mmCIF file of C-alpha atoms in Angstrom:
data_model
loop_
_atom_site.group_PDB
_atom_site.id
_atom_site.type_symbol
_atom_site.label_atom_id
_atom_site.label_comp_id
_atom_site.label_asym_id
_atom_site.label_seq_id
_atom_site.Cartn_x
_atom_site.Cartn_y
_atom_site.Cartn_z
ATOM 1 C CA MET A 113 40.225 60.075 23.017
ATOM 2 C CA SER A 114 41.751 63.395 23.979
ATOM 3 C CA ASN A 115 44.153 65.027 21.592
ATOM 4 C CA GLU A 116 45.357 67.179 24.452
ATOM 5 C CA SER A 117 47.001 65.434 27.329
ATOM 6 C CA PRO A 118 44.793 65.270 30.426
ATOM 7 C CA CYS A 119 48.034 65.807 32.246
ATOM 8 C CA ALA A 120 48.522 69.481 31.435
ATOM 9 C CA ASP A 121 49.768 72.005 33.936
ATOM 10 C CA SER A 122 47.067 72.894 36.445
ATOM 11 C CA SER A 123 48.734 76.016 37.784
ATOM 12 C CA GLY A 124 49.945 79.190 36.145
ATOM 13 C CA ILE A 125 48.948 80.844 32.893
ATOM 14 C CA ARG A 126 51.128 80.958 29.788
ATOM 15 C CA PRO A 127 51.461 84.061 27.608
ATOM 16 C CA GLY A 128 48.378 84.214 25.364
ATOM 17 C CA GLU A 129 46.128 82.417 27.835
ATOM 18 C CA VAL A 130 43.013 84.129 29.201
ATOM 19 C CA ALA A 131 41.043 83.284 32.363
ATOM 20 C CA VAL A 132 37.486 84.341 33.228
ATOM 21 C CA GLU A 133 35.742 84.629 36.556
ATOM 22 C CA LEU A 134 33.683 81.484 37.162
ATOM 23 C CA PRO A 135 30.165 81.569 38.627
ATOM 24 C CA GLU A 136 29.939 81.686 42.408
ATOM 25 C CA LYS A 137 27.956 78.476 42.656
ATOM 26 C CA PHE A 138 27.700 75.141 40.912
ATOM 27 C CA ASP A 139 24.480 74.243 39.101
ATOM 28 C CA ALA A 140 24.573 70.480 39.643
ATOM 29 C CA GLY A 141 26.567 67.806 41.423
ATOM 30 C CA VAL A 142 28.588 64.831 40.220
ATOM 31 C CA TYR A 143 29.184 61.523 41.988
ATOM 32 C CA PHE A 144 32.518 59.793 41.541
ATOM 33 C CA ILE A 145 31.416 56.229 40.779
ATOM 34 C CA GLY A 146 34.821 54.563 40.640
ATOM 35 C CA ARG A 147 38.491 55.063 39.878
ATOM 36 C CA ILE A 148 40.679 54.549 36.836
ATOM 37 C CA ARG A 149 43.954 52.696 37.305
ATOM 38 C CA THR A 150 46.684 53.543 34.804
ATOM 39 C CA PRO A 151 50.469 53.133 34.632
ATOM 40 C CA TRP A 152 50.956 56.940 34.847
ATOM 41 C CA LYS A 153 51.537 58.468 38.274
ATOM 42 C CA THR A 154 52.184 62.056 37.205
ATOM 43 C CA ARG A 155 50.842 64.318 34.507
ATOM 44 C CA GLU A 156 54.217 64.406 32.824
ATOM 45 C CA GLU A 157 54.229 60.619 32.330
ATOM 46 C CA CYS A 158 50.841 60.497 30.571
ATOM 47 C CA PRO A 159 50.793 59.891 26.817
ATOM 48 C CA LYS A 160 49.943 62.949 24.722
ATOM 49 C CA ASN A 161 46.849 61.165 23.491
ATOM 50 C CA ALA A 162 45.297 57.787 23.985
ATOM 51 C CA ARG A 163 46.264 56.411 20.588
ATOM 52 C CA GLU A 164 49.922 56.740 21.510
ATOM 53 C CA SER A 165 49.640 53.922 23.981
ATOM 54 C CA GLU A 166 48.436 50.322 23.955
ATOM 55 C CA ALA A 167 48.638 50.235 27.734
ATOM 56 C CA VAL A 168 45.915 48.249 29.430
ATOM 57 C CA CYS A 169 44.145 50.351 32.051
ATOM 58 C CA THR A 170 41.624 49.211 34.640
ATOM 59 C CA ILE A 171 38.324 50.834 35.478
ATOM 60 C CA GLU A 172 37.235 49.973 39.013
ATOM 61 C CA LEU A 173 33.536 50.595 39.592
ATOM 62 C CA ASP A 174 32.235 51.161 43.128
ATOM 63 C CA ALA A 175 30.313 48.216 44.617
ATOM 64 C CA ARG A 176 27.167 50.343 44.894
ATOM 65 C CA TYR A 177 26.736 50.351 41.098
ATOM 66 C CA ALA A 178 27.855 46.791 40.311
ATOM 67 C CA ALA A 179 24.455 45.653 38.982
ATOM 68 C CA ALA A 180 24.564 48.385 36.347
ATOM 69 C CA LEU A 181 27.314 46.434 34.505
ATOM 70 C CA LYS A 182 24.809 43.851 33.254
ATOM 71 C CA ASP A 183 25.168 43.451 29.442
ATOM 72 C CA VAL A 184 28.161 45.829 29.289
ATOM 73 C CA ALA A 185 30.476 43.008 28.219
ATOM 74 C CA THR A 186 28.514 42.568 24.981
ATOM 75 C CA SER A 187 30.018 45.855 23.733
ATOM 76 C CA THR A 188 33.344 45.938 21.924
ATOM 77 C CA HIS A 189 33.869 49.614 22.750
ATOM 78 C CA LEU A 190 32.731 51.993 25.480
ATOM 79 C CA LEU A 191 32.574 55.733 25.939
ATOM 80 C CA VAL A 192 34.118 56.514 29.309
ATOM 81 C CA LEU A 193 33.615 59.842 31.089
ATOM 82 C CA TYR A 194 35.987 60.840 33.838
ATOM 83 C CA TRP A 195 36.766 63.851 35.959
ATOM 84 C CA MET A 196 40.064 65.641 35.406
ATOM 85 C CA HIS A 197 40.373 66.622 39.021
ATOM 86 C CA GLN A 198 43.751 68.340 38.730
ATOM 87 C CA ALA A 199 42.757 70.791 36.011
ATOM 88 C CA ARG A 200 41.939 74.472 36.496
ATOM 89 C CA ARG A 201 38.563 75.473 35.076
ATOM 90 C CA ASP A 202 38.733 79.153 34.220
ATOM 91 C CA LEU A 203 40.728 79.384 30.968
ATOM 92 C CA VAL A 204 38.802 80.345 27.810
ATOM 93 C CA LEU A 205 41.916 80.748 25.666
ATOM 94 C CA GLN A 206 44.817 78.329 26.017
ATOM 95 C CA VAL A 207 48.256 77.806 24.539
ATOM 96 C CA PRO A 208 48.848 74.047 24.674
ATOM 97 C CA ARG A 209 52.482 73.280 25.352
ATOM 98 C CA HIS A 210 52.969 70.934 22.405
ATOM 99 C CA TYR A 211 51.223 73.188 19.865
ATOM 100 C CA GLY A 212 52.374 76.612 21.027
ATOM 101 C CA GLU A 213 49.393 78.443 19.491
ATOM 102 C CA GLN A 214 46.436 80.132 21.154
ATOM 103 C CA ARG A 215 43.161 78.192 20.802
ATOM 104 C CA GLY A 216 39.698 78.479 22.262
ATOM 105 C CA THR A 217 39.037 76.003 25.064
ATOM 106 C CA PHE A 218 36.116 74.437 23.170
ATOM 107 C CA ALA A 219 38.375 73.811 20.163
ATOM 108 C CA LEU A 220 40.671 71.685 22.363
ATOM 109 C CA ARG A 221 40.428 68.379 24.227
ATOM 110 C CA SER A 222 42.491 69.865 27.051
ATOM 111 C CA PRO A 223 41.374 68.920 30.584
ATOM 112 C CA VAL A 224 41.329 72.635 31.366
ATOM 113 C CA ARG A 225 37.682 73.665 30.788
ATOM 114 C CA PRO A 226 34.696 74.906 32.818
ATOM 115 C CA ASN A 227 33.620 71.309 33.467
ATOM 116 C CA PRO A 228 36.760 69.131 33.460
ATOM 117 C CA ILE A 229 35.067 66.058 32.028
ATOM 118 C CA ALA A 230 37.061 63.907 29.629
ATOM 119 C CA ALA A 231 35.380 61.560 27.137
ATOM 120 C CA SER A 232 37.405 58.647 25.797
ATOM 121 C CA VAL A 233 36.493 55.784 23.489
ATOM 122 C CA VAL A 234 38.029 52.589 24.847
ATOM 123 C CA ARG A 235 38.267 49.021 23.625
ATOM 124 C CA LEU A 236 36.925 46.581 26.201
ATOM 125 C CA LEU A 237 39.215 43.610 26.758
ATOM 126 C CA LYS A 238 37.680 42.007 29.796
ATOM 127 C CA LEU A 239 35.057 42.507 32.487
ATOM 128 C CA GLU A 240 35.671 40.684 35.771
ATOM 129 C CA GLY A 241 33.410 41.550 38.667
ATOM 130 C CA ARG A 242 33.551 45.327 38.909
ATOM 131 C CA ARG A 243 36.852 45.703 37.020
ATOM 132 C CA LEU A 244 36.980 46.523 33.321
ATOM 133 C CA SER A 245 40.261 46.077 31.451
ATOM 134 C CA VAL A 246 40.405 48.567 28.586
ATOM 135 C CA VAL A 247 42.745 50.094 26.031
ATOM 136 C CA GLY A 248 42.458 53.768 25.081
ATOM 137 C CA LEU A 249 42.904 55.874 28.211
ATOM 138 C CA ASP A 250 45.611 58.442 28.814
ATOM 139 C CA CYS A 251 44.845 59.801 32.282
ATOM 140 C CA ILE A 252 46.702 59.809 35.551
ATOM 141 C CA ASP A 253 46.336 56.861 37.957
ATOM 142 C CA GLY A 254 43.448 57.356 40.364
ATOM 143 C CA THR A 255 41.345 59.572 38.075
ATOM 144 C CA PRO A 256 37.690 59.609 39.210
ATOM 145 C CA LEU A 257 35.222 57.790 36.967
ATOM 146 C CA ILE A 258 31.864 59.421 36.296
ATOM 147 C CA ASP A 259 30.188 57.346 33.562
ATOM 148 C CA ILE A 260 30.398 54.313 31.264
ATOM 149 C CA LYS A 261 28.286 54.207 28.087
ATOM 150 C CA PRO A 262 28.016 51.727 25.208
ATOM 151 C CA TYR A 263 29.618 53.069 22.006
ATOM 152 C CA PHE A 264 27.193 52.888 19.092
ATOM 153 C CA ALA A 265 28.963 53.162 15.731
ATOM 154 C CA SER A 266 25.657 54.208 14.155
ATOM 155 C CA THR A 267 25.617 57.497 16.046
ATOM 156 C CA ASP A 268 29.087 57.893 17.568
ATOM 157 C CA SER A 269 31.353 57.111 14.612
ATOM 158 C CA VAL A 270 32.035 59.802 11.996
ATOM 159 C CA PRO A 271 35.144 58.623 10.129
ATOM 160 C CA ASP A 272 35.375 61.661 7.836
ATOM 161 C CA ALA A 273 35.050 64.328 10.541
ATOM 162 C CA GLU A 274 37.770 66.970 10.452
ATOM 163 C CA VAL A 275 39.208 69.388 12.965
ATOM 164 C CA GLY A 276 40.388 72.101 10.600
ATOM 165 C CA TRP A 277 42.977 73.797 12.771
ATOM 166 C CA HIS A 278 44.540 70.452 13.606
ATOM 167 C CA ALA A 279 44.548 69.164 10.019
ATOM 168 C CA ALA A 280 46.127 72.437 8.815
ATOM 169 C CA ARG A 281 49.030 71.900 11.209
ATOM 170 C CA LYS A 282 49.889 68.560 9.669
ATOM 171 C CA ARG A 283 49.868 69.682 6.035
ATOM 172 C CA MET B 61 24.268 60.069 19.827
ATOM 173 C CA SER B 62 22.041 58.414 22.398
ATOM 174 C CA ASN B 63 20.283 55.236 21.431
ATOM 175 C CA GLU B 64 17.937 55.734 24.340
ATOM 176 C CA SER B 65 15.810 58.832 24.281
ATOM 177 C CA PRO B 66 16.980 61.477 26.756
ATOM 178 C CA CYS B 67 13.273 62.064 27.264
ATOM 179 C CA ALA B 68 12.514 58.956 29.310
ATOM 180 C CA ASP B 69 10.176 58.932 32.272
ATOM 181 C CA SER B 70 11.819 60.524 35.305
ATOM 182 C CA SER B 71 9.371 59.189 37.887
ATOM 183 C CA GLY B 72 8.275 55.716 38.828
ATOM 184 C CA ILE B 73 10.002 52.363 38.428
ATOM 185 C CA ARG B 74 8.887 49.681 35.972
ATOM 186 C CA PRO B 75 8.811 45.977 36.831
ATOM 187 C CA GLY B 76 12.383 44.663 36.546
ATOM 188 C CA GLU B 77 14.003 47.981 37.407
ATOM 189 C CA VAL B 78 16.270 48.317 40.459
ATOM 190 C CA ALA B 79 17.259 51.466 42.342
ATOM 191 C CA VAL B 80 20.183 51.921 44.749
ATOM 192 C CA GLU B 81 20.742 54.424 47.506
ATOM 193 C CA LEU B 82 22.937 57.229 46.204
ATOM 194 C CA PRO B 83 25.794 58.740 48.240
ATOM 195 C CA GLU B 84 24.821 61.479 50.679
ATOM 196 C CA LYS B 85 27.068 64.078 49.095
ATOM 197 C CA PHE B 86 28.325 65.021 45.648
ATOM 198 C CA ASP B 87 32.028 64.750 44.905
ATOM 199 C CA ALA B 88 32.319 67.634 42.444
ATOM 200 C CA GLY B 89 30.274 70.440 40.924
ATOM 201 C CA VAL B 90 29.178 71.241 37.393
ATOM 202 C CA TYR B 91 28.507 74.650 35.846
ATOM 203 C CA PHE B 92 25.758 74.990 33.271
ATOM 204 C CA ILE B 93 27.542 76.951 30.533
ATOM 205 C CA GLY B 94 24.627 77.486 28.168
ATOM 206 C CA ARG B 95 21.335 76.056 26.943
ATOM 207 C CA ILE B 96 20.286 73.851 24.047
ATOM 208 C CA ARG B 97 17.327 74.962 21.950
ATOM 209 C CA THR B 98 15.416 72.173 20.208
ATOM 210 C CA PRO B 99 11.946 71.782 18.644
ATOM 211 C CA TRP B 100 10.891 69.354 21.409
ATOM 212 C CA LYS B 101 9.080 70.775 24.419
ATOM 213 C CA THR B 102 8.275 67.504 26.209
ATOM 214 C CA ARG B 103 10.053 64.191 26.662
ATOM 215 C CA GLU B 104 7.374 62.441 24.650
ATOM 216 C CA GLU B 105 8.053 64.595 21.588
ATOM 217 C CA CYS B 106 11.789 63.864 21.481
ATOM 218 C CA PRO B 107 13.106 61.520 18.780
ATOM 219 C CA LYS B 108 14.102 58.068 20.032
ATOM 220 C CA ASN B 109 17.632 58.787 18.926
ATOM 221 C CA ALA B 110 19.441 61.608 17.227
ATOM 222 C CA ARG B 111 19.786 59.875 13.865
ATOM 223 C CA GLU B 112 16.003 59.840 13.524
ATOM 224 C CA SER B 113 15.904 63.580 13.042
ATOM 225 C CA GLU B 114 17.588 66.093 10.765
ATOM 226 C CA ALA B 115 16.217 68.915 12.915
ATOM 227 C CA VAL B 116 18.546 71.862 13.333
ATOM 228 C CA CYS B 117 19.098 72.643 17.007
ATOM 229 C CA THR B 118 20.842 75.645 18.513
ATOM 230 C CA ILE B 119 23.453 75.660 21.236
ATOM 231 C CA GLU B 120 23.503 78.988 23.076
ATOM 232 C CA LEU B 121 26.715 79.519 25.021
ATOM 233 C CA ASP B 122 26.761 81.916 27.980
ATOM 234 C CA ALA B 123 28.534 85.239 27.319
ATOM 235 C CA ARG B 124 31.095 84.468 30.011
ATOM 236 C CA TYR B 125 32.684 81.732 27.869
ATOM 237 C CA ALA B 126 32.375 83.371 24.430
ATOM 238 C CA ALA B 127 36.136 83.640 23.842
ATOM 239 C CA ALA B 128 36.446 79.858 24.216
ATOM 240 C CA LEU B 129 34.726 79.411 20.819
ATOM 241 C CA LYS B 130 37.839 80.564 18.956
ATOM 242 C CA ASP B 131 38.736 77.983 16.256
ATOM 243 C CA VAL B 132 35.630 75.857 16.969
ATOM 244 C CA ALA B 133 34.177 76.632 13.538
ATOM 245 C CA THR B 134 37.090 74.813 11.864
ATOM 246 C CA SER B 135 35.576 71.513 13.046
ATOM 247 C CA THR B 136 32.994 69.661 10.986
ATOM 248 C CA HIS B 137 31.740 67.750 14.031
ATOM 249 C CA LEU B 138 31.636 68.341 17.774
ATOM 250 C CA LEU B 139 31.118 66.210 20.854
ATOM 251 C CA VAL B 140 28.510 67.950 22.983
ATOM 252 C CA LEU B 141 27.968 67.122 26.657
ATOM 253 C CA TYR B 142 24.724 68.152 28.317
ATOM 254 C CA TRP B 143 22.916 67.605 31.582
ATOM 255 C CA MET B 144 19.732 65.538 31.517
ATOM 256 C CA HIS B 145 18.182 67.513 34.333
ATOM 257 C CA GLN B 146 14.858 65.663 34.373
ATOM 258 C CA ALA B 147 16.303 62.174 34.841
ATOM 259 C CA ARG B 148 16.379 60.210 38.068
ATOM 260 C CA ARG B 149 19.853 58.997 39.021
ATOM 261 C CA ASP B 150 19.441 55.901 41.161
ATOM 262 C CA LEU B 151 18.551 53.069 38.735
ATOM 263 C CA VAL B 152 21.195 50.384 38.142
ATOM 264 C CA LEU B 153 18.872 48.087 36.180
ATOM 265 C CA GLN B 154 16.376 49.537 33.703
ATOM 266 C CA VAL B 155 13.673 48.315 31.370
ATOM 267 C CA PRO B 156 13.609 50.838 28.506
ATOM 268 C CA ARG B 157 10.072 51.337 27.244
ATOM 269 C CA HIS B 158 10.842 50.632 23.580
ATOM 270 C CA TYR B 159 12.970 47.526 24.234
ATOM 271 C CA GLY B 160 11.054 45.962 27.123
ATOM 272 C CA GLU B 161 14.054 44.038 28.456
ATOM 273 C CA GLN B 162 16.090 44.548 31.600
ATOM 274 C CA ARG B 163 19.553 46.029 30.981
ATOM 275 C CA GLY B 164 22.318 47.426 33.149
ATOM 276 C CA THR B 165 22.432 51.212 33.219
ATOM 277 C CA PHE B 166 25.984 51.273 31.827
ATOM 278 C CA ALA B 167 24.871 49.150 28.851
ATOM 279 C CA LEU B 168 22.342 51.849 27.920
ATOM 280 C CA ARG B 169 22.451 55.432 26.692
ATOM 281 C CA SER B 170 19.443 56.237 28.848
ATOM 282 C CA PRO B 171 19.539 59.641 30.626
ATOM 283 C CA VAL B 172 18.796 57.746 33.842
ATOM 284 C CA ARG B 173 22.267 57.139 35.371
ATOM 285 C CA PRO B 174 24.261 58.256 38.436
ATOM 286 C CA ASN B 175 25.591 61.264 36.529
ATOM 287 C CA PRO B 176 22.958 62.247 33.939
ATOM 288 C CA ILE B 177 25.432 63.491 31.345
ATOM 289 C CA ALA B 178 24.605 62.865 27.699
ATOM 290 C CA ALA B 179 27.276 62.835 24.980
ATOM 291 C CA SER B 180 26.185 63.492 21.403
ATOM 292 C CA VAL B 181 28.172 63.825 18.200
ATOM 293 C CA VAL B 182 26.766 66.722 16.193
ATOM 294 C CA ARG B 183 27.433 68.153 12.764
ATOM 295 C CA LEU B 184 28.238 71.857 12.939
ATOM 296 C CA LEU B 185 26.325 73.925 10.389
ATOM 297 C CA LYS B 186 27.059 77.450 11.515
ATOM 298 C CA LEU B 187 28.621 79.456 14.324
ATOM 299 C CA GLU B 188 27.297 82.982 14.777
ATOM 300 C CA GLY B 189 28.409 84.849 17.869
ATOM 301 C CA ARG B 190 27.666 82.504 20.745
ATOM 302 C CA ARG B 191 25.081 80.419 18.856
ATOM 303 C CA LEU B 192 25.980 77.121 17.179
ATOM 304 C CA SER B 193 23.547 75.576 14.712
ATOM 305 C CA VAL B 194 23.947 71.803 14.747
ATOM 306 C CA VAL B 195 22.303 68.573 13.615
ATOM 307 C CA GLY B 196 22.360 65.480 15.828
ATOM 308 C CA LEU B 197 20.674 66.315 19.130
ATOM 309 C CA ASP B 198 17.562 64.656 20.535
ATOM 310 C CA CYS B 199 17.023 66.422 23.867
ATOM 311 C CA ILE B 200 14.266 68.563 25.285
ATOM 312 C CA ASP B 201 14.267 72.323 24.681
ATOM 313 C CA GLY B 202 16.191 74.185 27.394
ATOM 314 C CA THR B 203 18.563 71.339 28.271
ATOM 315 C CA PRO B 204 21.642 72.667 30.115
ATOM 316 C CA LEU B 205 24.927 72.572 28.203
ATOM 317 C CA ILE B 206 28.055 71.479 30.019
ATOM 318 C CA ASP B 207 30.780 71.073 27.383
ATOM 319 C CA ILE B 208 31.715 71.372 23.707
ATOM 320 C CA LYS B 209 34.682 69.403 22.357
ATOM 321 C CA PRO B 210 36.188 68.976 18.881
ATOM 322 C CA TYR B 211 35.466 65.514 17.444
ATOM 323 C CA PHE B 212 38.680 63.820 16.301
ATOM 324 C CA ALA B 213 38.017 60.933 13.921
ATOM 325 C CA SER B 214 41.466 59.534 14.767
ATOM 326 C CA THR B 215 40.455 58.756 18.334
ATOM 327 C CA ASP B 216 36.655 59.133 18.466
ATOM 328 C CA SER B 217 35.559 57.152 15.414
ATOM 329 C CA VAL B 218 35.337 53.346 15.594
ATOM 330 C CA PRO B 219 33.163 52.316 12.634
ATOM 331 C CA ASP B 220 33.233 48.591 13.418
ATOM 332 C CA ALA B 221 32.311 48.866 17.103
ATOM 333 C CA GLU B 222 29.415 46.659 18.144
ATOM 334 C CA VAL B 223 26.937 46.679 20.986
ATOM 335 C CA GLY B 224 26.190 42.983 21.185
ATOM 336 C CA TRP B 225 22.838 43.073 22.950
ATOM 337 C CA HIS B 226 21.568 45.672 20.520
ATOM 338 C CA ALA B 227 22.855 43.917 17.397
ATOM 339 C CA ALA B 228 21.294 40.636 18.589
ATOM 340 C CA ARG B 229 17.891 42.341 18.751
ATOM 341 C CA LYS B 230 18.046 43.319 15.077
ATOM 342 C CA ARG B 231 19.034 39.944 13.707
#
């Protein structure tokens, strides 16, 4: 679902990028509940966004949570949240490599953000045990999973939504 | 975007619900980057899902991250992530009050989940300083904000997605 690769550079700052000092302490804690298996071993190999690839990826849920998969297979699509563990968290202004223009972090789907949580809509192909085969991910192999949600078209789908800065680029 | 109210009961287990023992330690930390202001002061007052209400809510971003809002106002819709701080985290099987049937946690949008992160698609009405006026939230007043992302119809919108168990209920 990201339109920025989750495989961006995690070190260094490009001209035009601005970092802030992060708080000294975290406010809450996250459990990694599984891992995502993809064909991409490095950030450079990852597709620029998930729609560029029809690769089948595998979500492996930890045994502890297996019962929570009941009824999941009745969904055609899922919203998957995962933790971009290689991304720095302190940039408020970024210059994405493939756009070359300065944007606010919250105007981008870049993994670089205060809380490096990615949200991707995936198509569910198959659920076997604790393994979900899906299409629609673009992250590095081994990425930590943090949530799986059913995708409700009634509330999650807005076909006519526009991201102005992105649309302007393509005109 | 949730089809379960983020205002569910945070204590007690209903018949048919199953809890697991959570890991001893967290794997990563989250910063609260702002607060969400809504008309709902208690979980009972919250709408059952965001499409039930046209209430205008306000997202107040912390000053630290203000620069990251650059270009955000060019989006018609945003994906907002927030932390359901009142929800228990250990249920793998749940019996939502308004459905009365046992479902797996990952087949529900309930706030009760290992990582109580909600994801809601909102319509952006106005951005003034660090305050975003939006329609589409259903959470309790004061809910901690953890991320704001641009909503890209190209990857985020799947109008024909179906949640089988939910569709079967309505037939």
